[in-house]
Coordinates of C-alpha atoms in Angstrom, one line a residue:
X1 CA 25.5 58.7 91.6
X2 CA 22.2 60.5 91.4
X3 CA 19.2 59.7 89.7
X4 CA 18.8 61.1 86.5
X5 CA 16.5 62.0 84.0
X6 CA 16.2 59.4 80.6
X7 CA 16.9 61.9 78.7
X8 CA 20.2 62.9 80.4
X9 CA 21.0 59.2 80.7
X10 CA 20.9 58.9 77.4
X11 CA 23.2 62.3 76.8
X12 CA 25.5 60.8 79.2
X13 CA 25.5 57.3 76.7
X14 CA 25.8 59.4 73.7
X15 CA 29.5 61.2 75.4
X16 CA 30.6 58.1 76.3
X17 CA 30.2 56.5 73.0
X18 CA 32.0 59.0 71.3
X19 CA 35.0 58.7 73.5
X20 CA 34.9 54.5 72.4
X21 CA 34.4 56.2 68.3
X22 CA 37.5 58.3 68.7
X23 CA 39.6 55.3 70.3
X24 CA 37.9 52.6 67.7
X25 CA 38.0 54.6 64.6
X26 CA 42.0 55.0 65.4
X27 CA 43.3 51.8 65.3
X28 CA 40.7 51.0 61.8
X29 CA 42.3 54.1 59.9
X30 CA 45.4 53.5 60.8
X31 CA 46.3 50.6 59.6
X32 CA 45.0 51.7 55.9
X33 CA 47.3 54.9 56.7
X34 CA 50.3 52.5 57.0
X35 CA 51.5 52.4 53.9
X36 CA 51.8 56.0 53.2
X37 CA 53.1 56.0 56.9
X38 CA 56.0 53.9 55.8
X39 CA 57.1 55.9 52.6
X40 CA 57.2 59.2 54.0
X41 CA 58.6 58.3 57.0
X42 CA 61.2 55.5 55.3
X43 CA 59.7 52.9 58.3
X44 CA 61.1 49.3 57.9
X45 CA 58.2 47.1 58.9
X46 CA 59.2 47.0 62.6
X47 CA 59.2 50.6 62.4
X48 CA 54.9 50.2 61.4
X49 CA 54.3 47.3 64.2
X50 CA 56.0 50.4 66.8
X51 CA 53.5 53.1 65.5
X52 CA 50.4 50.5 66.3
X53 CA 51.9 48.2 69.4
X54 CA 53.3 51.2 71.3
X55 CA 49.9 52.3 71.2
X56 CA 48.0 49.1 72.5
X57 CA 50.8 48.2 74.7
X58 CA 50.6 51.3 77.2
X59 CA 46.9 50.6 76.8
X60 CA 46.9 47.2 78.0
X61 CA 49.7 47.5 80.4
X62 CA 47.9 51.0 82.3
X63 CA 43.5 49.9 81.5
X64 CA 43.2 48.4 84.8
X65 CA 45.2 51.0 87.0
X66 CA 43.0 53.6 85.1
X67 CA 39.7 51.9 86.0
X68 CA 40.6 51.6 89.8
X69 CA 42.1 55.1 89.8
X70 CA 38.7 56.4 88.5
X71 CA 37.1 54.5 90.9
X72 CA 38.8 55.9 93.7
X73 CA 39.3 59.9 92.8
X74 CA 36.2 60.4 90.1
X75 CA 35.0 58.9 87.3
X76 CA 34.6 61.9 85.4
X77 CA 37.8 63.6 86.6
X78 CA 39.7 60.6 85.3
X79 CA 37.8 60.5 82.3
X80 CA 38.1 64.5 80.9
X81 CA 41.7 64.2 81.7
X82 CA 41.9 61.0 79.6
X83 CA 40.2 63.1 77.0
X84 CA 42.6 66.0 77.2
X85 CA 45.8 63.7 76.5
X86 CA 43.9 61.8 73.7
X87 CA 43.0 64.2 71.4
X88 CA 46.7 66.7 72.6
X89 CA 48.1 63.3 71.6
X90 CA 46.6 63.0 68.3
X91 CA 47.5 66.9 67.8
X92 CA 50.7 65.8 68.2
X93 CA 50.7 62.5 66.0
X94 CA 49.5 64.7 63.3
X95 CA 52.5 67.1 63.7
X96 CA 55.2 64.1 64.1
X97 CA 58.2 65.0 61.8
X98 CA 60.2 61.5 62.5
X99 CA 58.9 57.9 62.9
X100 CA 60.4 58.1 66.8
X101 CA 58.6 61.1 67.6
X102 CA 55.0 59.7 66.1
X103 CA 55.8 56.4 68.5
X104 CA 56.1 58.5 70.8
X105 CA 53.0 60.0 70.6
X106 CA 51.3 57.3 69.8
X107 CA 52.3 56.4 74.0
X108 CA 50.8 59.7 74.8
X109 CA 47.5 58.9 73.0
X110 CA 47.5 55.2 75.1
X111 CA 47.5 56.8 78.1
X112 CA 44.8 58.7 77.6
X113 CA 43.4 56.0 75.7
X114 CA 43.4 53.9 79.0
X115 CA 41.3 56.7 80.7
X116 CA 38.3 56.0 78.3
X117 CA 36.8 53.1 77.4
X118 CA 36.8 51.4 80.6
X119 CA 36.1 54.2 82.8
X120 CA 33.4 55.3 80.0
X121 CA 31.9 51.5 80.5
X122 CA 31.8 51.8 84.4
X123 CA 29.4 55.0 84.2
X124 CA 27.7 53.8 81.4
X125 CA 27.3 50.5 84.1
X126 CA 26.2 53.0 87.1
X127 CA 24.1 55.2 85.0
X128 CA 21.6 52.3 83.9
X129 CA 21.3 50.8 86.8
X130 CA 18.1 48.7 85.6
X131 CA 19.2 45.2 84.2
X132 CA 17.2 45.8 80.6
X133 CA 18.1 49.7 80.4
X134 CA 22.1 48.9 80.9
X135 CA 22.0 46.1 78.4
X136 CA 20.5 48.3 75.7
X137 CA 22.8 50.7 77.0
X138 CA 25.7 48.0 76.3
X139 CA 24.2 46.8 73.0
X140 CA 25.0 50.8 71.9
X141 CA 28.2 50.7 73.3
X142 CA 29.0 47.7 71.2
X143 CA 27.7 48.6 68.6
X144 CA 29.6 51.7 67.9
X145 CA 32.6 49.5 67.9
X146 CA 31.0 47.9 64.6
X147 CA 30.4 51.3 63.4
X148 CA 34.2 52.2 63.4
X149 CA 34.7 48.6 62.1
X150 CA 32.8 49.5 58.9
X151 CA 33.7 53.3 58.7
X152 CA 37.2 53.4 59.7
X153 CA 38.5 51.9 56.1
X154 CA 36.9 54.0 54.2
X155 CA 37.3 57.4 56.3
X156 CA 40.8 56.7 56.0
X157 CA 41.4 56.0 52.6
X158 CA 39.6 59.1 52.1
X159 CA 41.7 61.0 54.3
X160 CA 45.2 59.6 53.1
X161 CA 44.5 59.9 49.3
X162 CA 42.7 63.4 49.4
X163 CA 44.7 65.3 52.0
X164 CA 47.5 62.6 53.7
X165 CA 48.1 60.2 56.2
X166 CA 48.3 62.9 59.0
X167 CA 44.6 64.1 58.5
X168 CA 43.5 60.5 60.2
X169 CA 44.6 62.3 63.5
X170 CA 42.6 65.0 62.9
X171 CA 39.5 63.5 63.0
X172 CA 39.7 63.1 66.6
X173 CA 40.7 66.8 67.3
X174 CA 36.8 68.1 66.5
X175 CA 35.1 65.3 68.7
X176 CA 37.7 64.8 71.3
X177 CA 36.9 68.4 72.4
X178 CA 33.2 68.2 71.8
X179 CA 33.2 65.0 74.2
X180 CA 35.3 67.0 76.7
X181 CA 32.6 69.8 76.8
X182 CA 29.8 67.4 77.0
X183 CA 30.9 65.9 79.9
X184 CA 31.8 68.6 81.7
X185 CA 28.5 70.3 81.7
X186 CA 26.8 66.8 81.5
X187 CA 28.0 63.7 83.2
X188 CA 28.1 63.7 86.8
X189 CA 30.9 62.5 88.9
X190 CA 31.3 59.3 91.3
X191 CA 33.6 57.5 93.1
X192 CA 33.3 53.6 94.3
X193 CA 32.0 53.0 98.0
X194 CA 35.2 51.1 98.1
X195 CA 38.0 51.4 95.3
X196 CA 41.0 49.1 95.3
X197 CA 44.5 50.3 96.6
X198 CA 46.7 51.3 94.3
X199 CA 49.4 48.3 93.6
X200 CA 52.1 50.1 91.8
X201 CA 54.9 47.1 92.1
X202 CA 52.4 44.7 90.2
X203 CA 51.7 47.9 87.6
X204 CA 55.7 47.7 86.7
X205 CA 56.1 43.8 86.6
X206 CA 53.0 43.8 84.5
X207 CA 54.7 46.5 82.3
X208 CA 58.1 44.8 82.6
X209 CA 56.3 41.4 81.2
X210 CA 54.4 43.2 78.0
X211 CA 57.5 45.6 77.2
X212 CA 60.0 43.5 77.1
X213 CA 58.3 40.6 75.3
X214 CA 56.7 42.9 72.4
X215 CA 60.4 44.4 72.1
X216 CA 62.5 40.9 72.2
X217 CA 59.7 39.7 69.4
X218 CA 59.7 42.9 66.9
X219 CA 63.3 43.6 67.5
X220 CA 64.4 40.2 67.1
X221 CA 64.3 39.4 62.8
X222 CA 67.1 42.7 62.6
X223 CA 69.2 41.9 65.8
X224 CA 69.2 38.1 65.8
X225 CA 67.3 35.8 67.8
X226 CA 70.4 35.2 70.4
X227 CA 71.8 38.8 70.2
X228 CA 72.8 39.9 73.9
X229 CA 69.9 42.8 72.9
X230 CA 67.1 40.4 72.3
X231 CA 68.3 38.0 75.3
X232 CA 68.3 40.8 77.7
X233 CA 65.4 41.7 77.1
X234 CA 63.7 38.3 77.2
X235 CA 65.2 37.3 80.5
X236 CA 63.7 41.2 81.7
X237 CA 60.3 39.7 80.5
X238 CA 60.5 35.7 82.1
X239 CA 61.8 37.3 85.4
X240 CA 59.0 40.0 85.4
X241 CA 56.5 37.3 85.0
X242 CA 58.1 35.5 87.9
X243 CA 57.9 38.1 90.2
X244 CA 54.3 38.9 89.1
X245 CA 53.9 35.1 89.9
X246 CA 54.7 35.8 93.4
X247 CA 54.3 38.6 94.7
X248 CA 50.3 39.1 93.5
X249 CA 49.5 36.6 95.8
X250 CA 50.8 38.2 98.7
X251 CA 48.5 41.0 98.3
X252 CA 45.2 41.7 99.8
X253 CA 44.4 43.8 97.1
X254 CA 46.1 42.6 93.7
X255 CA 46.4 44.3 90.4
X256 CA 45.6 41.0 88.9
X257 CA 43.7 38.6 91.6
X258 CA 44.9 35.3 90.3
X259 CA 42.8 33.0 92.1
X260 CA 40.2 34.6 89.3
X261 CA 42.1 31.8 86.7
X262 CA 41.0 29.0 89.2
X263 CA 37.7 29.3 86.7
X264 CA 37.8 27.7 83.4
X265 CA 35.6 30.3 81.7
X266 CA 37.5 33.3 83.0
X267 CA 41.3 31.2 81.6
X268 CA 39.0 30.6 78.9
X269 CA 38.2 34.2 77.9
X270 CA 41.3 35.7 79.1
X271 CA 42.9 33.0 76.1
X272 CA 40.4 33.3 73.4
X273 CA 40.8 37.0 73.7
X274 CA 44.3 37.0 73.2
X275 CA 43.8 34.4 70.4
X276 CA 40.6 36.5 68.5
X277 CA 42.8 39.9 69.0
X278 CA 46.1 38.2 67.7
X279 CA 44.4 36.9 64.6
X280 CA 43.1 40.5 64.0
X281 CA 46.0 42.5 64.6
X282 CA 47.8 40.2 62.2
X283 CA 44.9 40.1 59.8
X284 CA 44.6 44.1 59.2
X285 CA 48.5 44.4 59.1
X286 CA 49.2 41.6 57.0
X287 CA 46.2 42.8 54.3
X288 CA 47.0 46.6 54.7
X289 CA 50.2 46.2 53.2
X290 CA 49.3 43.3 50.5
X291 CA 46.5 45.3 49.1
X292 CA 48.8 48.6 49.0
X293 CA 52.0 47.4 48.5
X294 CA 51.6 44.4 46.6
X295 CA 48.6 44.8 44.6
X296 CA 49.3 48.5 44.3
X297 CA 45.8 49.7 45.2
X298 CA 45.1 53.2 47.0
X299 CA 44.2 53.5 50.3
X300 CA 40.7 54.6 49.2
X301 CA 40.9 51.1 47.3
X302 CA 42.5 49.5 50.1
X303 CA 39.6 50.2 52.7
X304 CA 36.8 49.3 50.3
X305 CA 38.5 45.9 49.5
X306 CA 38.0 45.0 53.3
X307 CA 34.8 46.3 53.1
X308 CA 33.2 42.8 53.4
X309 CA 35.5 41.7 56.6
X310 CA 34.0 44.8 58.4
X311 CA 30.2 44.8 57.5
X312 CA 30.4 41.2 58.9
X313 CA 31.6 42.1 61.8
X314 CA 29.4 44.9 62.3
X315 CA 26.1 42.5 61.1
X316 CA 27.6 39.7 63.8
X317 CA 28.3 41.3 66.8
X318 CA 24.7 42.4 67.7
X319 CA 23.6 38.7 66.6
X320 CA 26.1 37.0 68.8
X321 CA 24.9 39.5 71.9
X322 CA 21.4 37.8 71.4
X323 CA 22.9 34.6 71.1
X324 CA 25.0 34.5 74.2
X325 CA 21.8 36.0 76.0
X326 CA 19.1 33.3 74.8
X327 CA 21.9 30.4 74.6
X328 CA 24.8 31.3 76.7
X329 CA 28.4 31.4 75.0
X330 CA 29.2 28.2 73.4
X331 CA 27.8 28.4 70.5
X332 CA 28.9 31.8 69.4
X333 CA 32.5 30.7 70.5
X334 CA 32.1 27.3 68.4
X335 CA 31.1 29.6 65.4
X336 CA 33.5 32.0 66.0
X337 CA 36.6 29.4 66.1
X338 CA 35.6 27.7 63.0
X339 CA 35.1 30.5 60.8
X340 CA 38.1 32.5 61.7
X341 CA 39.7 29.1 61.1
X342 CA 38.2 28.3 57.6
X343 CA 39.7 31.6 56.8
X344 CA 42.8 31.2 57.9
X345 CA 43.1 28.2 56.1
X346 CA 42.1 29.9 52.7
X347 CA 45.0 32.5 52.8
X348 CA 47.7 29.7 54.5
X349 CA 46.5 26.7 52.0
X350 CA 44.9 27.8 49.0
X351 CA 46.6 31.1 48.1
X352 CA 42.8 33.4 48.4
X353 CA 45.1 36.3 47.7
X354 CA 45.8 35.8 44.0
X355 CA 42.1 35.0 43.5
X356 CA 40.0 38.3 44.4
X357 CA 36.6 35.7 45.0
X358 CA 38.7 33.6 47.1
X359 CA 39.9 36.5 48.9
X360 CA 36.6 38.0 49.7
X361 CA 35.6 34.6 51.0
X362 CA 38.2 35.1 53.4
X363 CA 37.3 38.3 54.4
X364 CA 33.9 37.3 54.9
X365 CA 34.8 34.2 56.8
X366 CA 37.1 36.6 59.2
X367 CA 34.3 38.9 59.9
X368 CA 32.0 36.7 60.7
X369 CA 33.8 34.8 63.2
X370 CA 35.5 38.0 64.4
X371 CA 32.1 39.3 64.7
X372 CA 30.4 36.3 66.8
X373 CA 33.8 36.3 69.2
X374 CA 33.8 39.8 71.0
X375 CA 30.6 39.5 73.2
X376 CA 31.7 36.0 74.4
X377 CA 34.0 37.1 75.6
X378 CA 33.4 39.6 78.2
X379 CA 30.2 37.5 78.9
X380 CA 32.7 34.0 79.7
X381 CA 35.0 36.2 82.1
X382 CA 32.5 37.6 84.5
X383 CA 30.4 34.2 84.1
X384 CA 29.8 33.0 87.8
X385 CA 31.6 35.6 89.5
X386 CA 30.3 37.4 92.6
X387 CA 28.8 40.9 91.2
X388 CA 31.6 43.0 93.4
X389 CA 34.2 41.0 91.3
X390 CA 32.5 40.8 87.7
X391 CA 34.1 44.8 86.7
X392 CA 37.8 43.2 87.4
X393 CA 36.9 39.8 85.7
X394 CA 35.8 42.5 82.6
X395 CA 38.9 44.9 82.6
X396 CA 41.2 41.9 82.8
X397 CA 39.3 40.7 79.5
X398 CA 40.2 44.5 78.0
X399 CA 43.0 44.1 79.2
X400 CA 43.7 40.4 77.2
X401 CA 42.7 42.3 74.3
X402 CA 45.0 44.7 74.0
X403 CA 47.9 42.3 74.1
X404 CA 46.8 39.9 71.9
X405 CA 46.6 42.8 69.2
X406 CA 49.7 43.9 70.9
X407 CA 51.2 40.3 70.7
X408 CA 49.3 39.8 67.2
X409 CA 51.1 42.6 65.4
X410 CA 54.5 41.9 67.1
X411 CA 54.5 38.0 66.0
X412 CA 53.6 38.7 62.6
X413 CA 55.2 41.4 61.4
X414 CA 58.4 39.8 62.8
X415 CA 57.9 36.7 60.9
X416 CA 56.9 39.1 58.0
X417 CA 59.9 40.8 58.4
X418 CA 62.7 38.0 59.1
X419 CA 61.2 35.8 55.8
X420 CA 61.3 38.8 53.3
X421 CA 65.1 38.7 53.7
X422 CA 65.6 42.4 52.8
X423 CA 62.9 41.8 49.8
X424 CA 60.3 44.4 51.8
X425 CA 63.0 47.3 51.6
X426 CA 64.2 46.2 48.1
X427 CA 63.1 48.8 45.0
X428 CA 62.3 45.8 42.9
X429 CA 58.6 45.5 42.8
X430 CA 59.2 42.0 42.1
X431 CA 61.2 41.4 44.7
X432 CA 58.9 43.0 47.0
X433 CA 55.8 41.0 46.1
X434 CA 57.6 37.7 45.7
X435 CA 59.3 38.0 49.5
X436 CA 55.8 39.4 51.0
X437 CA 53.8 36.2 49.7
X438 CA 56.3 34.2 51.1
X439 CA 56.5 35.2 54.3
X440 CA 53.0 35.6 54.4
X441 CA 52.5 32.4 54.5
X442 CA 54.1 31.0 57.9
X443 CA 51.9 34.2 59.3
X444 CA 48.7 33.0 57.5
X445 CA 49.4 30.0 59.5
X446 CA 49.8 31.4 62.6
X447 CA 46.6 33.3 62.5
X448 CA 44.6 29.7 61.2
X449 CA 46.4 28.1 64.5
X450 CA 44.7 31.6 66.9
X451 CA 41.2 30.5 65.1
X452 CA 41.4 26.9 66.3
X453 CA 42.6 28.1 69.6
X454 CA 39.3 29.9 69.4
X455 CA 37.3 26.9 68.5
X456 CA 39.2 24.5 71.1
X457 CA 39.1 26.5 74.3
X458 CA 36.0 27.7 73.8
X459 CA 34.4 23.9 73.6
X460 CA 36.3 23.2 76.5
X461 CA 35.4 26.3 78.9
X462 CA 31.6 26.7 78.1
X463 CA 30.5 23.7 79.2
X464 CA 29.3 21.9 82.8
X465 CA 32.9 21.1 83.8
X466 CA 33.9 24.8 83.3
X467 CA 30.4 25.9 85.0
X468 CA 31.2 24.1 88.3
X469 CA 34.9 25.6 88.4
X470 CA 33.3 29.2 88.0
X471 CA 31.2 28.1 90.8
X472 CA 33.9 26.9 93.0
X473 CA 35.8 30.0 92.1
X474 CA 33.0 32.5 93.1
X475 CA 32.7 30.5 96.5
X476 CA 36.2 30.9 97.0
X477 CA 36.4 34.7 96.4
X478 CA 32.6 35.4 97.9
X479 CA 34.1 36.2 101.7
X480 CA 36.9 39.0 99.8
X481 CA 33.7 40.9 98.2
X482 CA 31.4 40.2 100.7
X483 CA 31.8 44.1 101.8
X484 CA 31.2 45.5 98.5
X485 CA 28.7 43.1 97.2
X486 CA 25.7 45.4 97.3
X487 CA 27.2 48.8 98.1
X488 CA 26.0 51.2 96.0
X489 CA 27.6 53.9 94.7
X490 CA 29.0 57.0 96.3
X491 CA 27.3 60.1 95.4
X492 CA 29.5 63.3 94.7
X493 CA 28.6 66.7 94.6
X494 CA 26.6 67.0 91.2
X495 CA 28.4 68.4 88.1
X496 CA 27.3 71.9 86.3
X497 CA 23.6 71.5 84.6
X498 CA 22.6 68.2 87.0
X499 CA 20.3 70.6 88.5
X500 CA 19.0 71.4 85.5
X501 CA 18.3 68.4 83.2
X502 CA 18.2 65.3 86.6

């Protein structure tokens, strides 16, 4: 990549973070939007867990073939084009005139979903190529994430009770295209000295494995748990895994290196992230619809009620950043467990949603341990790798995220869904309200047991034990990345304006 001026460094920040808003700010305002969603649309509840987990399903299932794909035909190529399909996607959301056609949309939006973040991080990565430069560049990036956090309840509250549940796709129409200009005149392109080969049999067993699991578990409370449907597609899922199982190994170049889980920190992560994302996919979809549905607040309302769960987050993530730089991960992680727990164990034990003080406790315990949990995370993964390695140890870690939200919506929506008996669809607001806080609470518990997963693994992968098999690990996988190690990056003819403003 060529050198470039600070000020175009920081231009070329600045596009890539609004690529990360448009993605972040889409999953926050949705879930305040799915109430509305579900009444104009007549949506049962499996119906609402389809419009989020078809989202972050093709984007965990298609993250790290974007990443290597970029790698090897242009980072900025891959990256406009995942611009184009994002914001035609969200067009098209906003235009859905059946709940099919707006899931269906919502898979359109993934895949160009699955062209940004990742492929905006590994430019962001080779743009600040000085180790204090790219980690303020990185403390940006994540903090933008906070920003949507905060912002996304509130913009779409505003949205759905002023103008509708279909304006929150609008939002992404305006920058979407500004993003795609930007970078076209702006960010230059680049290829890796040596990308990956393409391993499309370990792409379809990895989507085999997430499809046919999130379907078997959101399908299963209206076809039965032993329905020939629901069997079908769990044995697709179990035999998927198995083939994964064997045939990655056989690779030289796998999708999904699994010697990388010989390390305790990298199991580690690649569990507490689908623990931490689980806990919040279930968290927002569980309060969305109590706060709308139940309590019978506005989505305005809704978003200011959780107010306190997203400021949190937003205060803690740059705090925990410092932490796991000055004290390494444990710490953060050991936080992070226990108050996610503590939480968990206010809505599960001590009913905190019929007391509003309770309640905010809860929402403040969440954010805060949701807060100290994401930089760990990433930051546990890469944690004794060899440097050639450390950008597949981090997209697998994206990659865990999305299907523990994926995984965290499915679970609990279903048992949401199979306790209310019919009560969720019933006209009787009584009904309604007494079902929903009884099946909330077997999901309240489910979300208490992702926190102390949290807490446990991360006590038991962030210490000298786990050090020395992250050591062992990187010896064993130094001689693969030897090549690469220190390669720099391929230059590419420059893009319009480098001349200009390098």
């Amino acid at each position: 990549m060529p050198e470039l001026s600070h000020r175009r460094r920081m231009l070329v920040l600045a596009i890539c973070c609004m690529s990360l808003l448009i993605v972040s700010l889409d999953n926050t305002v949705l879930n305040v939007a799915l109430p509305s969603m579900q009444k104009e649309l007549h949506a049962s509840v499996a119906g609402l867990q389809w419009t989020i987990d078809a989202y972050t399903l093709v984007l965990a299932s298609l993250l790290m073939f974007a990443g290597s794909t970029a790698d090897r035909i242009g980072r900025r190529r891959v990256f406009q084009a995942g611009l184009v399909l994002f914001t035609l996607g969200s067009l098209l959301c906003s235009l859905a005139p059946n709940l099919e056609s707006l899931v269906a949309f919502r898979m359109v939006q993934a895949v160009g979903g699955s062209m940004l973040n990742p492929v905006a991080m590994s430019i962001i990565t080779n743009t600040f190529t000085a180790p204090r430069e790219r980690a303020r560049a990185i403390g940006v990036w994540g903090g933008v994430v906070g920003i949507s956090m905060a912002a996304g309840p509130l913009i779409g509250g505003l949205l759905v009770d002023s103008v509708g549940w279909r304006s929150i796709f609008w939002i992404n129409l305006p920058i979407g295209i500004a993003a795609l200009i930007l970078t076209w005149r702006y960010v230059p392109e680049s290829r890796a000295p040596k990308p990956r080969r393409p391993d499309p049999v370990g792409q379809l067993l990895v989507i085999g494995v997430l499809g046919a699991l999130t379907y078997a578990i959101i399908e299963a409370p209206s076809a039965g748990l032993t329905s020939p449907l629901i069997v079908s597609f769990a044995a697709v899922a179990a035999l998927s895994l198995a083939g994964l199982l064997l045939y990655e190994p056989r690779r030289a170049e796998p999708l999904i290196d699994l010697r990388f889980f010989r390390s305790a920190p990298f199991s580690g992560a690649t569990v507490i992230a689908i623990c931490a994302f689980a806990a919040l996919g279930g968290f927002l979809f569980l309060n969305t619809l109590y706060l709308q549905n139940v309590r019978g607040l506005s989505a305005l309302h809704a978003g200011l009620y959780m107010l306190p769960m997203a400021a949190m987050t937003f205060l803690c993530a740059p705090l925990s950043g410092r932490l796991v730089g000055s004290r390494g991960p444990r710490l953060s992680l050991l936080i992070a467990g226990a108050a996610m727990t503590a939480s968990g164990v206010l809505f599960a034990a001590f009913d905190a949603e019929a007391t509003t003080t309770l309640m905010f406790s809860g929402y403040v315990l969440f954010g805060l341990g949701f807060g100290m949990v994401n930089a760990p995370i990433t930051n546990t993964a890469v944690s004794g790798m060899p440097r050639s390695q450390a950008g597949v140890a981090a997209a697998v870690a994206s990659t865990s995220r999305q299907i523990g939200q994926t995984l965290g919506v499915a679970v609990i929506g279903a048992v949401l869904a199979g306790g209310t008996v019919g009560a969720v669809a019933s006209t009787s607001s009584t009904s309604y309200e007494t079902g929903f806080m009884e099946a909330s609470h077997p999901a309240w518990w489910i979300i208490t047991a992702c926190g102390l997963c949290v807490l446990l693994v991360g006590a038991l992968t962030s210490g000298a034990w786990a050090r020395g098999t992250a050591h062992r690990t990187a010896k064993r996988l130094e001689p693969a990345a030897g090549d690469s190690e220190a390669a720099p990056d391929a230059p590419v003819q420059k893009s319009a304006g480098t001349s200009a403003d390098a």
